[in-house]
mmCIF file of C-alpha atoms in Angstrom:
data_model
loop_
_atom_site.group_PDB
_atom_site.id
_atom_site.type_symbol
_atom_site.label_atom_id
_atom_site.label_comp_id
_atom_site.label_asym_id
_atom_site.label_seq_id
_atom_site.Cartn_x
_atom_site.Cartn_y
_atom_site.Cartn_z
ATOM 1 C CA MET A 173 -11.673 6.911 1.316
ATOM 2 C CA PRO A 174 -15.424 6.310 1.348
ATOM 3 C CA VAL A 175 -16.427 3.706 -1.254
ATOM 4 C CA ASP A 176 -20.007 2.932 -2.308
ATOM 5 C CA VAL A 177 -20.083 -0.112 -4.566
ATOM 6 C CA GLN A 178 -23.741 0.496 -5.430
ATOM 7 C CA THR A 179 -23.067 4.020 -6.682
ATOM 8 C CA LEU A 180 -19.981 2.861 -8.566
ATOM 9 C CA GLY A 181 -21.819 -0.077 -10.079
ATOM 10 C CA ALA A 182 -18.781 -2.192 -9.217
ATOM 11 C CA ASP A 183 -18.562 -5.866 -10.145
ATOM 12 C CA TRP A 184 -15.787 -6.621 -7.672
ATOM 13 C CA LEU A 185 -14.026 -4.939 -4.767
ATOM 14 C CA VAL A 186 -10.852 -6.387 -3.265
ATOM 15 C CA ALA A 187 -8.956 -5.202 -0.189
ATOM 16 C CA SER A 188 -5.932 -6.296 1.828
ATOM 17 C CA SER A 189 -6.259 -6.449 5.600
ATOM 18 C CA HIS A 190 -2.747 -5.192 6.325
ATOM 19 C CA LYS A 191 -3.482 -1.984 4.411
ATOM 20 C CA MET A 192 -6.354 -1.192 6.785
ATOM 21 C CA CYS A 193 -4.893 -1.766 10.268
ATOM 22 C CA GLY A 194 -5.645 -5.511 10.223
ATOM 23 C CA PRO A 195 -3.392 -8.601 10.294
ATOM 24 C CA THR A 196 -1.379 -9.946 7.377
ATOM 25 C CA GLY A 197 -2.373 -12.940 5.270
ATOM 26 C CA ILE A 198 -6.047 -12.067 4.862
ATOM 27 C CA GLY A 199 -8.269 -9.692 2.940
ATOM 28 C CA PHE A 200 -11.723 -9.716 1.439
ATOM 29 C CA LEU A 201 -13.465 -10.005 -1.903
ATOM 30 C CA TRP A 202 -16.835 -8.352 -2.440
ATOM 31 C CA GLY A 203 -18.697 -9.230 -5.610
ATOM 32 C CA ARG A 204 -22.178 -8.893 -7.046
ATOM 33 C CA ALA A 205 -24.169 -11.972 -6.103
ATOM 34 C CA GLU A 206 -24.974 -13.016 -9.664
ATOM 35 C CA LEU A 207 -21.301 -12.858 -10.641
ATOM 36 C CA LEU A 208 -20.195 -14.799 -7.575
ATOM 37 C CA ARG A 209 -22.776 -17.514 -8.229
ATOM 38 C CA ALA A 210 -21.649 -17.750 -11.851
ATOM 39 C CA SER A 211 -17.998 -18.165 -10.835
ATOM 40 C CA PRO A 212 -16.634 -21.685 -10.246
ATOM 41 C CA PRO A 213 -14.950 -22.415 -6.906
ATOM 42 C CA PHE A 214 -11.157 -22.432 -7.066
ATOM 43 C CA LEU A 215 -10.460 -24.502 -3.938
ATOM 44 C CA GLY A 216 -11.967 -27.771 -2.769
ATOM 45 C CA GLY A 217 -12.599 -28.815 0.828
ATOM 46 C CA GLY A 218 -15.036 -28.800 3.690
ATOM 47 C CA GLU A 219 -17.950 -26.330 3.808
ATOM 48 C CA MET A 220 -17.884 -25.575 0.082
ATOM 49 C CA ILE A 221 -19.619 -28.839 -0.913
ATOM 50 C CA ASP A 222 -23.373 -29.307 -1.261
ATOM 51 C CA GLN A 223 -23.638 -32.891 -2.517
ATOM 52 C CA VAL A 224 -20.855 -35.344 -3.351
ATOM 53 C CA LYS A 225 -21.458 -38.406 -5.519
ATOM 54 C CA LEU A 226 -19.173 -40.697 -7.452
ATOM 55 C CA GLU A 227 -20.583 -39.183 -10.626
ATOM 56 C CA GLY A 228 -19.970 -35.573 -9.613
ATOM 57 C CA SER A 229 -20.444 -32.835 -7.035
ATOM 58 C CA THR A 230 -22.507 -29.751 -6.436
ATOM 59 C CA PHE A 231 -21.343 -26.758 -4.473
ATOM 60 C CA SER A 232 -22.750 -24.655 -1.638
ATOM 61 C CA ASP A 233 -24.197 -21.224 -2.222
ATOM 62 C CA ILE A 234 -22.121 -18.078 -1.752
ATOM 63 C CA PRO A 235 -20.056 -17.234 0.198
ATOM 64 C CA HIS A 236 -19.352 -20.795 1.399
ATOM 65 C CA ARG A 237 -18.440 -22.107 -2.051
ATOM 66 C CA PHE A 238 -15.310 -19.940 -1.922
ATOM 67 C CA GLU A 239 -14.340 -20.746 1.675
ATOM 68 C CA ALA A 240 -12.985 -24.287 1.526
ATOM 69 C CA GLY A 241 -11.486 -25.945 4.568
ATOM 70 C CA THR A 242 -10.679 -24.324 7.891
ATOM 71 C CA PRO A 243 -10.724 -20.568 7.338
ATOM 72 C CA ALA A 244 -8.304 -18.055 8.840
ATOM 73 C CA PHE A 245 -10.900 -17.280 11.486
ATOM 74 C CA ALA A 246 -8.494 -15.627 13.937
ATOM 75 C CA GLU A 247 -7.348 -13.227 11.243
ATOM 76 C CA ALA A 248 -10.957 -12.691 10.148
ATOM 77 C CA VAL A 249 -11.966 -11.658 13.663
ATOM 78 C CA ALA A 250 -9.018 -9.255 13.836
ATOM 79 C CA LEU A 251 -9.911 -7.819 10.423
ATOM 80 C CA GLY A 252 -13.462 -7.292 11.654
ATOM 81 C CA ARG A 253 -12.183 -5.327 14.641
ATOM 82 C CA ALA A 254 -9.986 -3.252 12.327
ATOM 83 C CA CYS A 255 -13.062 -2.444 10.211
ATOM 84 C CA GLU A 256 -14.960 -1.403 13.327
ATOM 85 C CA TYR A 257 -12.059 0.849 14.347
ATOM 86 C CA LEU A 258 -11.943 2.521 10.926
ATOM 87 C CA GLU A 259 -15.721 2.949 10.900
ATOM 88 C CA LYS A 260 -15.514 4.615 14.304
ATOM 89 C CA LEU A 261 -12.958 7.095 12.957
ATOM 90 C CA THR A 262 -15.069 7.429 9.757
ATOM 91 C CA MET A 263 -13.683 7.186 6.245
ATOM 92 C CA THR A 264 -14.381 10.880 5.660
ATOM 93 C CA ALA A 265 -12.215 11.953 8.601
ATOM 94 C CA ILE A 266 -9.421 9.593 7.552
ATOM 95 C CA THR A 267 -9.517 10.907 3.971
ATOM 96 C CA GLU A 268 -9.366 14.535 5.076
ATOM 97 C CA ARG A 269 -6.416 13.847 7.347
ATOM 98 C CA GLU A 270 -4.534 11.924 4.663
ATOM 99 C CA HIS A 271 -5.048 14.793 2.203
ATOM 100 C CA ARG A 272 -3.445 17.193 4.672
ATOM 101 C CA LEU A 273 -0.538 14.810 5.232
ATOM 102 C CA SER A 274 -0.184 14.282 1.481
ATOM 103 C CA LYS A 275 0.293 17.999 0.830
ATOM 104 C CA LYS A 276 2.790 18.297 3.679
ATOM 105 C CA LEU A 277 4.761 15.305 2.423
ATOM 106 C CA TRP A 278 4.760 16.485 -1.193
ATOM 107 C CA ASP A 279 5.874 20.018 -0.281
ATOM 108 C CA ARG A 280 8.745 18.767 1.878
ATOM 109 C CA VAL A 281 10.014 16.226 -0.658
ATOM 110 C CA ALA A 282 9.682 18.733 -3.532
ATOM 111 C CA ALA A 283 12.137 21.027 -1.710
ATOM 112 C CA LEU A 284 14.922 18.398 -1.661
ATOM 113 C CA PRO A 285 17.923 19.289 -3.835
ATOM 114 C CA GLY A 286 17.961 17.537 -7.216
ATOM 115 C CA VAL A 287 14.699 15.686 -6.641
ATOM 116 C CA THR A 288 12.382 14.318 -9.327
ATOM 117 C CA ILE A 289 8.875 13.416 -8.153
ATOM 118 C CA TYR A 290 6.637 11.057 -10.129
ATOM 119 C CA GLY A 291 2.906 11.540 -10.413
ATOM 120 C CA PRO A 292 0.548 14.494 -10.020
ATOM 121 C CA SER A 293 0.842 16.966 -7.169
ATOM 122 C CA PRO A 294 -1.929 17.350 -4.551
ATOM 123 C CA GLU A 295 -2.972 20.529 -6.378
ATOM 124 C CA GLU A 296 -3.286 18.626 -9.672
ATOM 125 C CA ASP A 297 -5.033 15.644 -8.076
ATOM 126 C CA PRO A 298 -6.545 16.424 -4.647
ATOM 127 C CA GLU A 299 -7.643 12.778 -4.280
ATOM 128 C CA ARG A 300 -4.123 11.348 -4.657
ATOM 129 C CA ALA A 301 -2.826 8.953 -2.023
ATOM 130 C CA SER A 302 -0.624 10.238 0.784
ATOM 131 C CA LEU A 303 2.642 8.966 -0.679
ATOM 132 C CA VAL A 304 5.441 10.373 -2.792
ATOM 133 C CA CYS A 305 7.667 8.418 -5.205
ATOM 134 C CA PHE A 306 10.887 10.177 -6.156
ATOM 135 C CA ASN A 307 14.525 10.006 -7.161
ATOM 136 C CA VAL A 308 17.396 12.305 -6.283
ATOM 137 C CA GLU A 309 20.127 13.143 -8.769
ATOM 138 C CA GLY A 310 23.342 11.297 -7.950
ATOM 139 C CA CYS A 311 21.715 9.082 -5.299
ATOM 140 C CA HIS A 312 20.437 5.552 -5.841
ATOM 141 C CA ALA A 313 17.055 5.018 -4.204
ATOM 142 C CA ASN A 314 18.314 1.892 -2.408
ATOM 143 C CA ASP A 315 21.228 3.817 -0.917
ATOM 144 C CA LEU A 316 18.894 6.525 0.354
ATOM 145 C CA ALA A 317 16.521 4.015 1.926
ATOM 146 C CA THR A 318 19.344 2.077 3.596
ATOM 147 C CA ILE A 319 20.990 5.152 5.114
ATOM 148 C CA VAL A 320 17.667 6.590 6.273
ATOM 149 C CA ASP A 321 16.891 3.274 7.967
ATOM 150 C CA GLN A 322 20.285 2.665 9.535
ATOM 151 C CA ASP A 323 20.994 6.228 10.637
ATOM 152 C CA ARG A 324 17.527 7.462 11.659
ATOM 153 C CA GLY A 325 15.291 4.380 11.956
ATOM 154 C CA ILE A 326 12.962 5.682 9.247
ATOM 155 C CA ALA A 327 11.123 3.115 7.107
ATOM 156 C CA MET A 328 11.291 4.192 3.465
ATOM 157 C CA ARG A 329 10.701 1.867 0.535
ATOM 158 C CA SER A 330 12.911 1.628 -2.520
ATOM 159 C CA GLY A 331 12.940 -0.506 -5.659
ATOM 160 C CA HIS A 332 10.189 -1.181 -8.185
ATOM 161 C CA HIS A 333 7.195 -1.126 -5.783
ATOM 162 C CA CYS A 334 5.568 -3.939 -7.783
ATOM 163 C CA THR A 335 5.511 -1.668 -10.867
ATOM 164 C CA GLN A 336 8.576 -2.719 -12.852
ATOM 165 C CA PRO A 337 6.937 -2.040 -16.269
ATOM 166 C CA LEU A 338 6.137 1.513 -15.122
ATOM 167 C CA HIS A 339 9.740 2.065 -14.052
ATOM 168 C CA THR A 340 10.884 0.777 -17.441
ATOM 169 C CA GLU A 341 8.516 3.218 -19.155
ATOM 170 C CA LEU A 342 9.882 6.072 -17.016
ATOM 171 C CA GLY A 343 13.452 5.038 -17.856
ATOM 172 C CA ILE A 344 14.501 4.521 -14.250
ATOM 173 C CA VAL A 345 15.845 1.450 -12.442
ATOM 174 C CA ALA A 346 14.241 2.207 -9.072
ATOM 175 C CA SER A 347 12.582 4.910 -7.010
ATOM 176 C CA ALA A 348 12.259 5.839 -3.360
ATOM 177 C CA ARG A 349 8.868 6.124 -1.697
ATOM 178 C CA LEU A 350 7.716 7.819 1.472
ATOM 179 C CA SER A 351 4.119 7.265 2.525
ATOM 180 C CA ALA A 352 1.956 8.485 5.372
ATOM 181 C CA TYR A 353 -1.067 6.890 7.001
ATOM 182 C CA PHE A 354 -3.679 8.602 9.120
ATOM 183 C CA TYR A 355 -1.809 7.778 12.325
ATOM 184 C CA ASN A 356 1.289 9.663 11.162
ATOM 185 C CA THR A 357 1.870 13.293 12.093
ATOM 186 C CA LYS A 358 3.312 16.303 10.308
ATOM 187 C CA GLU A 359 6.209 16.192 12.760
ATOM 188 C CA GLU A 360 6.995 12.636 11.677
ATOM 189 C CA ILE A 361 6.973 13.741 8.042
ATOM 190 C CA ASP A 362 9.530 16.419 8.933
ATOM 191 C CA LEU A 363 11.712 13.814 10.653
ATOM 192 C CA ALA A 364 11.506 11.493 7.645
ATOM 193 C CA VAL A 365 12.351 14.125 5.025
ATOM 194 C CA ASP A 366 15.100 15.572 7.227
ATOM 195 C CA ALA A 367 16.590 12.060 7.314
ATOM 196 C CA VAL A 368 16.447 11.839 3.513
ATOM 197 C CA GLU A 369 18.125 15.227 3.201
ATOM 198 C CA ALA A 370 20.903 14.107 5.547
ATOM 199 C CA ALA A 371 21.351 10.920 3.506
ATOM 200 C CA ILE A 372 21.661 12.972 0.313
ATOM 201 C CA GLU A 373 24.368 15.094 1.894
ATOM 202 C CA LEU A 374 26.212 11.993 3.092
ATOM 203 C CA ILE A 375 26.172 10.322 -0.321
ATOM 204 C CA ARG A 376 27.235 13.471 -2.157
ATOM 205 C CA SER A 377 30.029 14.150 0.302
ATOM 206 C CA GLY A 378 31.498 10.704 -0.371
ATOM 207 C CA GLU A 379 31.780 9.949 3.342
ATOM 208 C CA GLY A 380 29.604 6.886 2.989
ATOM 209 C CA GLU A 381 31.517 5.457 0.016
ATOM 210 C CA GLY A 382 31.896 1.702 0.345
ATOM 211 C CA GLU A 383 29.538 1.577 3.290
ATOM 212 C CA VAL A 384 26.173 1.960 1.612
ATOM 213 C CA LEU A 385 25.134 -1.151 -0.333
ATOM 214 C CA ASP A 386 27.032 -4.081 -1.750
ATOM 215 C CA PRO A 387 25.830 -5.298 -5.194
ATOM 216 C CA ALA A 388 24.005 -8.311 -3.742
ATOM 217 C CA MET A 389 21.944 -6.135 -1.384
ATOM 218 C CA ALA A 390 21.203 -3.652 -4.163
ATOM 219 C CA ALA A 391 19.938 -6.460 -6.383
ATOM 220 C CA LEU A 392 17.805 -7.842 -3.558
ATOM 221 C CA LEU A 393 16.161 -4.494 -2.853
ATOM 222 C CA ASP A 394 15.476 -3.930 -6.555
ATOM 223 C CA VAL A 395 13.197 -7.023 -6.696
#
């Protein structure tokens, strides 16, 4: 979505490269200059030093004081190209497309038998992300994700999604999550939810008993 740090009056803005079509292992931190200058460096190395004496050291100005040693310059170049690509598409166009995909995804998942969806609907929160977290009565989320992957080649997450306290508050051990990005299509959403529906039928029929997940794999996916 479009973000204007000046309008927001933000102190900090953090983003991960792999969430915006860039490579893994890199991201960026934007901060107000006065806050960055008031923050001590957290890594030592080349480029971040101004003066070094036996009695002490002084550090370079921003941003160099936070970029010690040899940076991940290959990843940085790739992230820059990803930013250029997104800017060419425009954040507004991406947001509008994701909102359409979000409604499609929500409507399809909501029609699954015995489903419980977590979070507000697109009607309740039009700005919600294009993902749906859910559980299906009688089906463990890890079982659903494994069958959908193995039978249809659909990537669906299951587990805590880095929100274990939230799952504890909701009284659930795990949830399944389908998400769409701007490059996905409505047809792909249909394929994904059709795969989930087939997995539900398989689990409830008992045909997959003993072939879904052993306890060790279930524990691994719950992390």
